[in-house]
XYZ file of C-alpha atoms in Angstrom:
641
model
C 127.298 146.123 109.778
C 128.009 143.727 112.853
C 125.978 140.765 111.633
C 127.624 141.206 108.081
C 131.077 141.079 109.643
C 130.051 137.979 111.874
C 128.420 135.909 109.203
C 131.217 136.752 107.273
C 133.855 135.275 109.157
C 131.365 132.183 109.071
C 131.398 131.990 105.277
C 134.806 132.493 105.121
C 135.989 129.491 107.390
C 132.706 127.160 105.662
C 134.633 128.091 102.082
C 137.843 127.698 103.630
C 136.635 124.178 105.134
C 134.844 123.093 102.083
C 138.472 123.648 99.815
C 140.335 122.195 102.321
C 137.740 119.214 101.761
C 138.126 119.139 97.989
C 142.346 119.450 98.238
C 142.137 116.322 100.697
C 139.955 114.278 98.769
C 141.852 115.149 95.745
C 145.319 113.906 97.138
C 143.386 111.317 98.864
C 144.938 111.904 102.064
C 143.613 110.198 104.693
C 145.351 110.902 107.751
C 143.657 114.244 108.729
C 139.765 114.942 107.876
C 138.127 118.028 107.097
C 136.106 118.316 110.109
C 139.116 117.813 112.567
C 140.534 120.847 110.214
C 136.813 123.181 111.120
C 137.525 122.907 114.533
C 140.988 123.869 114.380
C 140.474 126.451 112.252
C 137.173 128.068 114.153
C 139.587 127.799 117.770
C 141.986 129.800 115.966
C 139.589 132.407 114.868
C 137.240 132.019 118.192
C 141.159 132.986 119.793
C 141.074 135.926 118.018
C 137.760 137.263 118.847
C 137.554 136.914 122.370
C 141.162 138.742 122.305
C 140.360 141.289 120.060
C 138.563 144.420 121.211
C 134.868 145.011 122.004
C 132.115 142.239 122.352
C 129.444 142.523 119.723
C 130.576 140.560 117.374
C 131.733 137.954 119.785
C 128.030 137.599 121.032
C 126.780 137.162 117.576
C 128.919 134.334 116.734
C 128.057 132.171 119.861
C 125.886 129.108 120.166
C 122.174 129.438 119.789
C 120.346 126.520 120.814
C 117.483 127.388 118.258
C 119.908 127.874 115.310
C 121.277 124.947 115.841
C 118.042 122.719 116.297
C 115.630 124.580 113.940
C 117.847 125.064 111.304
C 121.379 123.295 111.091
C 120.427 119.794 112.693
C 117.205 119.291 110.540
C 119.191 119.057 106.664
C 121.638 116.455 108.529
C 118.608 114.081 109.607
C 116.665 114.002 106.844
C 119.287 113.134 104.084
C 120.848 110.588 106.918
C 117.377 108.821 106.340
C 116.914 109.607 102.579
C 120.516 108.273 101.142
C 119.968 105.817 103.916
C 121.270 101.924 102.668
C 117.897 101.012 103.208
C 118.673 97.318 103.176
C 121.349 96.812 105.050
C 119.671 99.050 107.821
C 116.366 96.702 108.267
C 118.749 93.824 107.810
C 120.931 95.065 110.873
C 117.919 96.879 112.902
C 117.814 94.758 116.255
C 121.274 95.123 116.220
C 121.060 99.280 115.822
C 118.103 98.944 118.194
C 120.209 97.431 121.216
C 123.191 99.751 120.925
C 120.948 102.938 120.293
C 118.180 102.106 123.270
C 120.053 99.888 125.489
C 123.852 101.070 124.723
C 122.827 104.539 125.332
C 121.188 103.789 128.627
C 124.160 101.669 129.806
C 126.294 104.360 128.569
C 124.374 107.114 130.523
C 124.099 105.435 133.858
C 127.880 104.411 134.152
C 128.627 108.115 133.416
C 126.555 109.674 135.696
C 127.311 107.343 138.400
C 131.234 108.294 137.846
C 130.579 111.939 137.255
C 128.288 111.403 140.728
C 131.482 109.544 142.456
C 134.220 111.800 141.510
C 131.903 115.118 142.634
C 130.707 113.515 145.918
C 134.831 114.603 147.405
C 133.961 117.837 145.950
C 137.506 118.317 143.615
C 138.340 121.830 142.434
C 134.908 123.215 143.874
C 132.480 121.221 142.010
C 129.391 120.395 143.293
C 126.815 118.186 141.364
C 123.638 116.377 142.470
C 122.988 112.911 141.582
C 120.028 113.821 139.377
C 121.898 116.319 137.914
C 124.793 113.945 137.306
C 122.827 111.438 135.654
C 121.264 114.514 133.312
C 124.995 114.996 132.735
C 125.448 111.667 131.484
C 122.727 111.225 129.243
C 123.882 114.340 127.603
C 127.068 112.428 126.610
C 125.617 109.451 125.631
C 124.887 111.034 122.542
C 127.385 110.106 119.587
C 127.850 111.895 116.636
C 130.641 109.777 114.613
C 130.617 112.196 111.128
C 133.812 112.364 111.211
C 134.405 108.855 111.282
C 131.095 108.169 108.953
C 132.803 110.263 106.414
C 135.872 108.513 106.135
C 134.116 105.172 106.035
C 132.054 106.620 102.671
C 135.354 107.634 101.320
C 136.999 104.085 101.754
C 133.583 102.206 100.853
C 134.153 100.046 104.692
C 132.118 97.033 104.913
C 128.950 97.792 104.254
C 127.503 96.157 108.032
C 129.859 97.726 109.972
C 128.563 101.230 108.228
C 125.310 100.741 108.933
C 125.499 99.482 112.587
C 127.698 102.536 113.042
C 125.293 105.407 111.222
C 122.147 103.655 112.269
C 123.275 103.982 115.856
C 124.615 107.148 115.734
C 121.217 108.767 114.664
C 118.972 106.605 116.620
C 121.684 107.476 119.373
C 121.180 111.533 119.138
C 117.497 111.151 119.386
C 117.196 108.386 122.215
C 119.607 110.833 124.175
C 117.414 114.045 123.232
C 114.412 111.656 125.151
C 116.316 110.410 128.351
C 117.724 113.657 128.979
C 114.343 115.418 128.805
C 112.535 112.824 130.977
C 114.995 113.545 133.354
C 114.582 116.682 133.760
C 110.776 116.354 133.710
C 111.957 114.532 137.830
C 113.608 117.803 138.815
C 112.698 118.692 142.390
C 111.195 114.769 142.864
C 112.318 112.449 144.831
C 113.713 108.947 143.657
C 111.531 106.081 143.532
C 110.387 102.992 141.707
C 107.634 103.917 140.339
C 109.525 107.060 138.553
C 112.231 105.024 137.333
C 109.377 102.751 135.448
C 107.612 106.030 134.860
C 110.747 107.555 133.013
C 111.035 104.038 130.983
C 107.140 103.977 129.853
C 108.066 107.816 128.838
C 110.930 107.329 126.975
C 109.671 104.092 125.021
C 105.989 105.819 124.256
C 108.351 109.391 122.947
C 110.585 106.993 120.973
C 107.548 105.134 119.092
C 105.270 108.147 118.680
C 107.666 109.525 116.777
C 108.419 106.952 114.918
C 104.958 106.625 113.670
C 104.606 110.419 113.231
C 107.109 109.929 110.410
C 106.194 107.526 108.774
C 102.591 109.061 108.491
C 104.564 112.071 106.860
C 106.035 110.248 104.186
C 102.931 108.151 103.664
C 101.172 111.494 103.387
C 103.687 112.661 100.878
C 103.385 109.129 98.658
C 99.562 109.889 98.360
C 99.785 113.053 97.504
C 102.214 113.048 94.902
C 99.858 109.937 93.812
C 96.428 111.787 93.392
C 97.915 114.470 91.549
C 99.917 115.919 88.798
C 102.415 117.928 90.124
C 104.983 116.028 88.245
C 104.353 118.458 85.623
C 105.286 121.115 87.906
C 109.056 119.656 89.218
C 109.546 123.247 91.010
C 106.364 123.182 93.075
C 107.208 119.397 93.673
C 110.515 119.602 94.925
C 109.906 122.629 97.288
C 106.511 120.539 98.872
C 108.274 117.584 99.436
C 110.930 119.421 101.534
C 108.623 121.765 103.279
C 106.289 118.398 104.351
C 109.372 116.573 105.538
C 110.257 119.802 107.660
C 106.752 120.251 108.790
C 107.291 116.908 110.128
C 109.963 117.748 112.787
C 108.503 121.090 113.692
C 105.083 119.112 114.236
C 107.116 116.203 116.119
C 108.858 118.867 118.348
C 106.068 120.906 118.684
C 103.697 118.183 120.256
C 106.800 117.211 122.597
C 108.366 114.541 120.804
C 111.553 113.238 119.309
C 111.974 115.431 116.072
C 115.062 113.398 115.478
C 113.832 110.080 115.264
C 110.205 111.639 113.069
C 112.391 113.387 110.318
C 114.603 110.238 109.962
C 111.921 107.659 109.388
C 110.112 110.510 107.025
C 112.957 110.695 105.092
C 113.185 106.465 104.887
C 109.875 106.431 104.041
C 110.133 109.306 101.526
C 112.784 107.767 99.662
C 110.401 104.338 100.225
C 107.052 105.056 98.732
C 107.186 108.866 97.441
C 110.352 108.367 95.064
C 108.536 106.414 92.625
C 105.658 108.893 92.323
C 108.624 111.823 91.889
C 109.346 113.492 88.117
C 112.721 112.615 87.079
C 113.951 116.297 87.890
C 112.667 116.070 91.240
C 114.223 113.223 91.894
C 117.716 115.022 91.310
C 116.925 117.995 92.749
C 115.593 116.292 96.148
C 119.218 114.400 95.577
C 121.116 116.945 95.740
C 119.796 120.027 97.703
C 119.516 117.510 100.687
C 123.246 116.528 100.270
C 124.391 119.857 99.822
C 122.616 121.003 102.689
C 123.818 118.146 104.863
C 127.324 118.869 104.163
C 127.389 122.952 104.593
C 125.168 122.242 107.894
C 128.112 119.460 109.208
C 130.945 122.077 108.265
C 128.919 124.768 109.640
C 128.700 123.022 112.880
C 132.249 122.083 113.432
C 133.131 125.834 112.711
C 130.700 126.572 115.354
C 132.087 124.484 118.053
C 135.385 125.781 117.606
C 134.503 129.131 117.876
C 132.699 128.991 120.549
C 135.516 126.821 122.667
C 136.609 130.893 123.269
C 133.529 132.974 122.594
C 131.610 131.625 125.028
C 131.873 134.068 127.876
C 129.747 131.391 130.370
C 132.592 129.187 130.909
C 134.777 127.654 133.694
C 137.379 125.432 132.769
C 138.264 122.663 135.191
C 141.463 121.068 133.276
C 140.662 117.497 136.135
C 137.206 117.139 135.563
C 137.511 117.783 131.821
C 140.364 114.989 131.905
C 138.496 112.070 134.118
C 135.157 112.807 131.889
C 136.538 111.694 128.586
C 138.074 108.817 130.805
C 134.844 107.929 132.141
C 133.188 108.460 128.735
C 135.503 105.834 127.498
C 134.698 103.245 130.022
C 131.175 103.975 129.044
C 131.372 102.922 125.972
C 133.647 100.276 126.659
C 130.378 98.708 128.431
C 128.079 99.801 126.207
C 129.771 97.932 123.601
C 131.697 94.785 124.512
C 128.663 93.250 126.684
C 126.090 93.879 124.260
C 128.615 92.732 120.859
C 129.051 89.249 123.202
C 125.025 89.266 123.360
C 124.440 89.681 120.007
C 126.914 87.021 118.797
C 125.427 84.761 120.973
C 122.386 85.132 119.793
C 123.261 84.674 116.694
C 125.117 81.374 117.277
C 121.741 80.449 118.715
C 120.126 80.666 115.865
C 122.825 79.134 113.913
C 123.609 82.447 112.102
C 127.158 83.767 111.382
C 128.509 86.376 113.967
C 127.480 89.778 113.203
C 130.435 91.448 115.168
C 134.347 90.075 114.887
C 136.511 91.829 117.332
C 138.326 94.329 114.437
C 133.876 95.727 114.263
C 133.637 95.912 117.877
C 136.517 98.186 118.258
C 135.776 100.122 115.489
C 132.282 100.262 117.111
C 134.293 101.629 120.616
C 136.427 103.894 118.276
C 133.241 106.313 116.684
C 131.882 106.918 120.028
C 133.062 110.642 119.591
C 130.874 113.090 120.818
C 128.987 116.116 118.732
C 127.419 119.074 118.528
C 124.209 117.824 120.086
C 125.611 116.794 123.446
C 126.910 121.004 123.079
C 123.619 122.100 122.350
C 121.472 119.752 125.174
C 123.976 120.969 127.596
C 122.311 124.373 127.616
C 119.913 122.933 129.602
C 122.341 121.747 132.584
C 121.226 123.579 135.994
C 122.793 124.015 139.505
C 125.746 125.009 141.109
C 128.247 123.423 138.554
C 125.998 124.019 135.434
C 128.799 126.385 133.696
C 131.618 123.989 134.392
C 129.084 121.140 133.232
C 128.943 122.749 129.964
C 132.308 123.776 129.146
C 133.644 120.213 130.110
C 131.008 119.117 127.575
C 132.026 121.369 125.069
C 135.778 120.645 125.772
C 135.305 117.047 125.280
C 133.649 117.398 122.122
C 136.796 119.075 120.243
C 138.666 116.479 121.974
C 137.045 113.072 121.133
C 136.595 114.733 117.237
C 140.457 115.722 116.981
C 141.901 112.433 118.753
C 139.296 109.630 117.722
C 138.189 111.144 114.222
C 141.971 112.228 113.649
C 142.944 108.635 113.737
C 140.153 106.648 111.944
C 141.985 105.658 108.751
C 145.015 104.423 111.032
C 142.715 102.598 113.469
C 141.193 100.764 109.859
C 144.300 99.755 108.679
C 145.398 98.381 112.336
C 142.183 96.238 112.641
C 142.080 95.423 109.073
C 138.890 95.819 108.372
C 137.551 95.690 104.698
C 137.636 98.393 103.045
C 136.547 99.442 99.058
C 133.212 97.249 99.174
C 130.986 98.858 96.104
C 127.306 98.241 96.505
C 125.317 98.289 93.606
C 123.983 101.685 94.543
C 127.786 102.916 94.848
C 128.720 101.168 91.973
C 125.686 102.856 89.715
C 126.511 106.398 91.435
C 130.243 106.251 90.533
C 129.419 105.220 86.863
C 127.275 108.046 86.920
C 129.730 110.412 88.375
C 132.109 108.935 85.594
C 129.672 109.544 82.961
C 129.368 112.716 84.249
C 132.926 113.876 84.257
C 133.347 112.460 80.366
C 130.581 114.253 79.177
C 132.299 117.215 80.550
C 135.923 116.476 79.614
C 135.551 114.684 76.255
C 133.078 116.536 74.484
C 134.231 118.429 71.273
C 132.776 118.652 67.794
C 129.795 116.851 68.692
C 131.355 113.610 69.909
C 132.330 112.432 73.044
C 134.806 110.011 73.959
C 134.442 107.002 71.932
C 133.000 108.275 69.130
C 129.434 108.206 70.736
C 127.170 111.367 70.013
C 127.490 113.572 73.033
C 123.999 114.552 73.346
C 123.071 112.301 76.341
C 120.815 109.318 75.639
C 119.321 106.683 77.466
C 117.792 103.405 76.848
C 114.456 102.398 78.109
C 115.053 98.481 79.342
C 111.315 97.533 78.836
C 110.458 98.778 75.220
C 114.531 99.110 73.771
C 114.560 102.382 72.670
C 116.531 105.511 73.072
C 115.712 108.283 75.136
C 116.209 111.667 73.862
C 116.888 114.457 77.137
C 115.146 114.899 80.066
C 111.626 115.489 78.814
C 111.257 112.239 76.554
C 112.465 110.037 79.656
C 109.614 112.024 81.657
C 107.048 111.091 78.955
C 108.231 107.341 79.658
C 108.152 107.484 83.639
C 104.565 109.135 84.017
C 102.781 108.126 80.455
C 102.055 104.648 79.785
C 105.090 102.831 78.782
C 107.178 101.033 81.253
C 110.321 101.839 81.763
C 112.863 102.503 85.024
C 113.802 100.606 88.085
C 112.158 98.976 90.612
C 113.653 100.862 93.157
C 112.643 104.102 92.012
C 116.676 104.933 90.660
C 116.400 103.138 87.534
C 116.078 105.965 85.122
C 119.514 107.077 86.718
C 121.182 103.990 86.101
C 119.839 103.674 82.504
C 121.412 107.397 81.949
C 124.306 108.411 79.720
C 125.334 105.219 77.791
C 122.805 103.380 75.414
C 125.237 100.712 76.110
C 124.580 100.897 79.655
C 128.113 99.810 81.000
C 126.546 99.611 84.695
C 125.248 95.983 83.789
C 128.256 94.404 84.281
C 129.112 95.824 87.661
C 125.703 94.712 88.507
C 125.166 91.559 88.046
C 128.244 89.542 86.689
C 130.493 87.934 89.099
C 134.177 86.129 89.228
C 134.810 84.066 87.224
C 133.309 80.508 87.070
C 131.317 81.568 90.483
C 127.410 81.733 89.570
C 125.579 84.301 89.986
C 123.758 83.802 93.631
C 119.998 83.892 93.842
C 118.524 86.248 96.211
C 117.364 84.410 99.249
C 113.947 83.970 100.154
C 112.058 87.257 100.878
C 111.435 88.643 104.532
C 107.603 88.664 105.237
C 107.714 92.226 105.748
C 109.379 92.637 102.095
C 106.293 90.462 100.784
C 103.851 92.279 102.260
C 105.037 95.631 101.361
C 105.553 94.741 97.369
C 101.958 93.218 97.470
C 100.104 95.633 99.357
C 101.435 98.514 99.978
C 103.485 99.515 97.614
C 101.017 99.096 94.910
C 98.431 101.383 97.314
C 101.256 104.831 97.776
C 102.652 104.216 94.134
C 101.004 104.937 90.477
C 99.693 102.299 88.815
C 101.738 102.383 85.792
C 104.988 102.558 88.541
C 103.865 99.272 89.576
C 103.863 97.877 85.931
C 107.353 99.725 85.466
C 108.217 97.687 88.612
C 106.644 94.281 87.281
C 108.500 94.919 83.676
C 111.757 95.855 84.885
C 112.211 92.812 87.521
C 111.650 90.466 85.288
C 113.753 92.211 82.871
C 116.715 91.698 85.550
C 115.704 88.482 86.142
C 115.928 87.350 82.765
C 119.462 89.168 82.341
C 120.834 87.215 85.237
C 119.630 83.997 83.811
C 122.020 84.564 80.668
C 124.853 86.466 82.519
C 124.686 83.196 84.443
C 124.634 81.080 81.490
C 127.361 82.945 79.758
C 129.602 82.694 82.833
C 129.227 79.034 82.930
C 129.646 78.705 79.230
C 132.806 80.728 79.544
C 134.504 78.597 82.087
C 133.466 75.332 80.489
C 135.497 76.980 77.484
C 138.268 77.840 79.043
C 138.822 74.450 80.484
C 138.182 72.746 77.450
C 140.826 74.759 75.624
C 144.223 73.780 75.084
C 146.161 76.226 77.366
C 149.376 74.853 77.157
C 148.053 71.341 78.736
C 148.407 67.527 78.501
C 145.123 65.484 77.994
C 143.220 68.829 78.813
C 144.910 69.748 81.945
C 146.649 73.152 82.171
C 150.443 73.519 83.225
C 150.476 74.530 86.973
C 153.495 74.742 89.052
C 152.949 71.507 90.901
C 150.816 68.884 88.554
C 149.948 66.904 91.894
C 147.956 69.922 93.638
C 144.718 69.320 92.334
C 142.732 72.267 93.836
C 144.807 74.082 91.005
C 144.469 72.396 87.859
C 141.738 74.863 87.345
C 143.398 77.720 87.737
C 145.407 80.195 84.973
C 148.693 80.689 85.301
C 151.272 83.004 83.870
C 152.421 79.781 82.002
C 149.318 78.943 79.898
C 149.099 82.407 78.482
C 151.471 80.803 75.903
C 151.299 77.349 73.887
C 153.507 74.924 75.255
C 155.992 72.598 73.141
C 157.271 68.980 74.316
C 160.705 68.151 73.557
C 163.156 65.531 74.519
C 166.113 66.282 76.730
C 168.327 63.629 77.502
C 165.776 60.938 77.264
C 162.998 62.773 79.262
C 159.912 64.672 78.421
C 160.466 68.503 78.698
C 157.841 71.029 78.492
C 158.353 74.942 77.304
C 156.244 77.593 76.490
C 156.453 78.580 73.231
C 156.362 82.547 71.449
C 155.009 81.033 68.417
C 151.586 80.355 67.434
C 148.369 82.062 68.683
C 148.451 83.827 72.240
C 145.916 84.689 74.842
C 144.886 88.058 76.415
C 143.354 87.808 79.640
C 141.373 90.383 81.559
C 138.016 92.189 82.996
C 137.180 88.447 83.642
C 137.080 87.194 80.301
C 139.724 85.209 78.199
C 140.106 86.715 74.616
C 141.637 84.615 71.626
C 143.759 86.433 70.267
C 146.573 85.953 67.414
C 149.411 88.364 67.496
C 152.916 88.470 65.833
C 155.920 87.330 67.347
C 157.174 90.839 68.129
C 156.455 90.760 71.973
């Protein structure tokens, strides 16, 4: 009866969060996030518990280290690293690299040498070794900026500056996990040289093993799904993908490694080389369960944290040392960020490459240095005489970094202007299908949906031009012999819904008059890895999918590049209320705008003689144009305006 009241409470405040979610996002208020409103929330109810009679259910609801690791962490990770932006990620990987590895360690050394300074006079009782200290502040070196990731997906922020942020954050967690273990492994030892370069060769070997160990998973996974047919079975598919990926960070854990870092790369190299070999209804279910799983575990977690800033009954508040930590965790970061942002530019300018970090990104870098639940949950691990006022600080600085830095992200975007609603063509196809989605469901009555199209959902193979009927004839396509789908393993979702398949023109047409740019040349890595090894983990008729579709874009950009030139060539040819072909601009002399349409040449223009001088005014008769969606339309209308 106990653990049904506890876990009740729980659901309560997740359902309560998850609303609270849906009413923000629907009023698109941006000033206050859901997860700043979990915490809140679970203090308030935490409040109540530890002042309400008897103890039993306040000991069920506080913070188990296993819970959290073995079964709320994992769902996070692994859809981090399979919705990952693949692309930008590699493309910005030395630069996640330096502020995960090196950042961190900066970032854990100048905290535990402050935490080590202000407990050497011994304020408000507090004693702390300087082994212990440095423990203390690789603990929170760990980031965990969902608040502020969240917010960025909402505003679609520049694309770099997202994945410098996420990539660091989760590399962060696990390179934290690692230096605060191999610390502790020097417990009782003395310092010396050869330990320090002991603890490096420790933490580097951790970090790489695990790497490797997932990427063997999701290799693993590719072949399977390969040699056999399970596609038939989408059930059995779906539930062995996830169980292998989670195998992965049990193994990686198990054997003493980072389970972080192995379920991340499995899920990158799941989404990678196993996709393609997925049924169509695996690939949506996969999809989905991990992003509804990631988001109940996030809410989940905030809830937790809040309740347990008053259920925990281990705790000793020291109001000065929970101040001058989040003051020396913000000098931390100040010089785990501004040094190595200077580095990186500089290197950069070396090679003649544009900086990678303006001033608004390294800010905004400083500003999602909020700590998480993991810091919380590694801090169970703190020893000695000041291990219970270790851990509350810890725990009060988490609420506190969430509420003031994740509070006031949107404000802190607007302030540095930093771009904001940048679609990428994988946003772009997901909010067409999202779109698609919510007409089929609003529109649909007496067979039709809006527009006059049948509403029984179709889609159009690009390779052999002919509609598929439902989910099963689109299957028959994928794994039988005809090619059809997307290189990238999405296409038969962006072929979905529309015969017509609107998504085209989000995908490859650009402004007007600009040409379409080329894709530079290939990284060797990319080369290698469409020539080799993708055509070893994928299924031969994939590959020829692959092969059929490329060129099929290819040979689509050549004419949307065509038309687009053809277009412009028109419009500057036309007669647009011009002399000798030149349309009416404000100022004839500025030449950099003779190009340009103005609110002037949407009408015909007549010349008349005032006073001995040649007058020009646009005329409501004749023939009118209607301009918009990038393209100029003919059209000819009445005089009636």
């Amino acid at each position: 009866m106990y653990t049904s009241w506890a876990l009740l409470i729980l659901m309560t405040l997740l359902i309560g969060a998850l609303w609270t979610s849906y009413y923000l996002q629907q009023r698109k208020i941006r000033a206050v996030h859901e997860t700043v409103i979990s915490i809140m929330a679970g203090m308030i109810v935490g409040l109540i518990i530890k002042l309400a009679p008897g103890t039993i259910i306040q000991r069920m609801v506080q913070f188990n280290e296993g819970y959290f690791f073995n079964l709320l962490l994992p769902p996070i990770i692994l859809n981090s690293g399979y919705e990952l932006k693949r692309r930008n990620f590699f493309l910005s990987f030395g630069t996640i690299l330096t502020f995960a590895m090196v950042g961190t360690l900066i970032a854990a050394i100048v905290t535990g040498v402050l935490t080590f300074g202000w407990a050497y006079f011994h304020p408000e009782g507090i004693h702390i070794s300087f082994l212990d200290s440095m423990i203390f502040g690789a603990i929170l070196s760990a980031t965990d900026p969902v608040t502020i990731l969240a917010i960025f997906h909402q505003l679609h922020v520049d694309p770099q500056l997202f994945a410098i942020i996420s990539g660091e954050s989760l590399l962060n967690d696990a390179v934290a996990i690692v230096l605060s273990d191999t610390l502790r492994k020097f417990r009782g030892q003395e310092l010396h040289v050869i330990n320090i370069f002991k603890g490096i060769g420790l933490f580097l070997g951790v970090f790489w093993a695990s790497t490797c160990i997932g990427i063997l998973f999701g290799l693993a996974v590719a072949l399977m799904l390969k040699h056999s047919h399970l596609y038939q079975f989408p059930n059995i598919e779906a539930c062995m993908i996830s169980l292998m990926a989670y195998s992965s960070y049990l193994f990686s854990n198990a054997a003493h490694m980072s389970g972080i870092v192995t379920l991340l790369f499995t899920g990158i190299t799941l989404k990678h080389y196993a996709y393609d070999n997925m049924s169509l209804r695996t690939k949506r279910a996969t999809k989905y369960v991990f992003q509804i799983l990631s988001q109940l575990s996030e809410n989940f977690i905030f809830i937790y944290l809040g309740v347990n800033l008053f259920t925990e009954t281990d705790l000793d508040y020291k109001p000065l040392f929970i101040l001058f930590t989040t003051l020396f965790i913000c000098i931390a970061r100040y010089f785990s960020v501004a040094p190595l942002s200077m580095l990186i530019n500089a290197v950069c300018r070396a090679l003649g490459k544009p900086e990678q970090l303006p001033q608004s990104h390294q800010v905004m870098l400083f500003w999602a240095g909020l700590r998480g639940a993991v810091a919380f949950a590694l801090a169970s691990n703190l020893g000695g005489e000041s291990a219970a006022a270790m851990r509350t600080t810890i725990l009060a600085v988490v609420v506190l970094t969430v509420l003031i830095f994740g509070g006031t992200t949107g404000r802190m975007l607007q302030i540095l202007e930093i771009q904001t609603g940048v679609l990428e063509p994988e946003d772009m196809a997901s909010d067409n299908d999202n779109e698609a989605d919510n007409t089929n469901n609003s529109h649909e009555e007496g067979g039709l949906s809006l527009g006059g199209r049948p509403s029984r959902r179709t889609r159009r193979s690009p390779s052999t031009d002919r509609l598929l009927d439902t989910d099963e004839d689109e299957e028959r396509v994928i794994h039988g012999n005809s090619s059809s789908g997307d290189g990238g393993g999405s296409g038969s979702d962006r072929y979905r819904n529309d015969p017509t398949d609107v998504s085209i023109g989000g995908l490859l047409s650009g402004p007007i008059g600009d040409p379409i740019p080329d894709p530079g040349p290939p990284h060797w890595f990319m080369s290698f890895d469409e020539k080799w090894l993708k055509p070893f983990f994928t299924k031969r008729h994939v590959q020829q999918r692959n092969q059929t579709l490329a060129e099929y874009w290819k040979d689509r950009r050549r004419k949307m590049d065509r038309a687009n030139q053809n277009m412009l060539a028109g419009i500057r040819n036309m007669s647009l209320g011009t002399t000798s072909g030149r349309l009416v601009n404000d100022n004839d002399n500025d030449d950099e705008d003779d190009d340009a349409l103005t609110l002037h040449s949407v009408y015909p223009v007549e010349d008349r003689f005032d006073g001995g001088d040649l007058a020009r005014t646009p005329s409501n008769n004749g023939s009118r144009l209607v301009i918009g969606a990038g393209r100029v339309f003919g059209r000819s209308v009445s005089n009636q305006q």
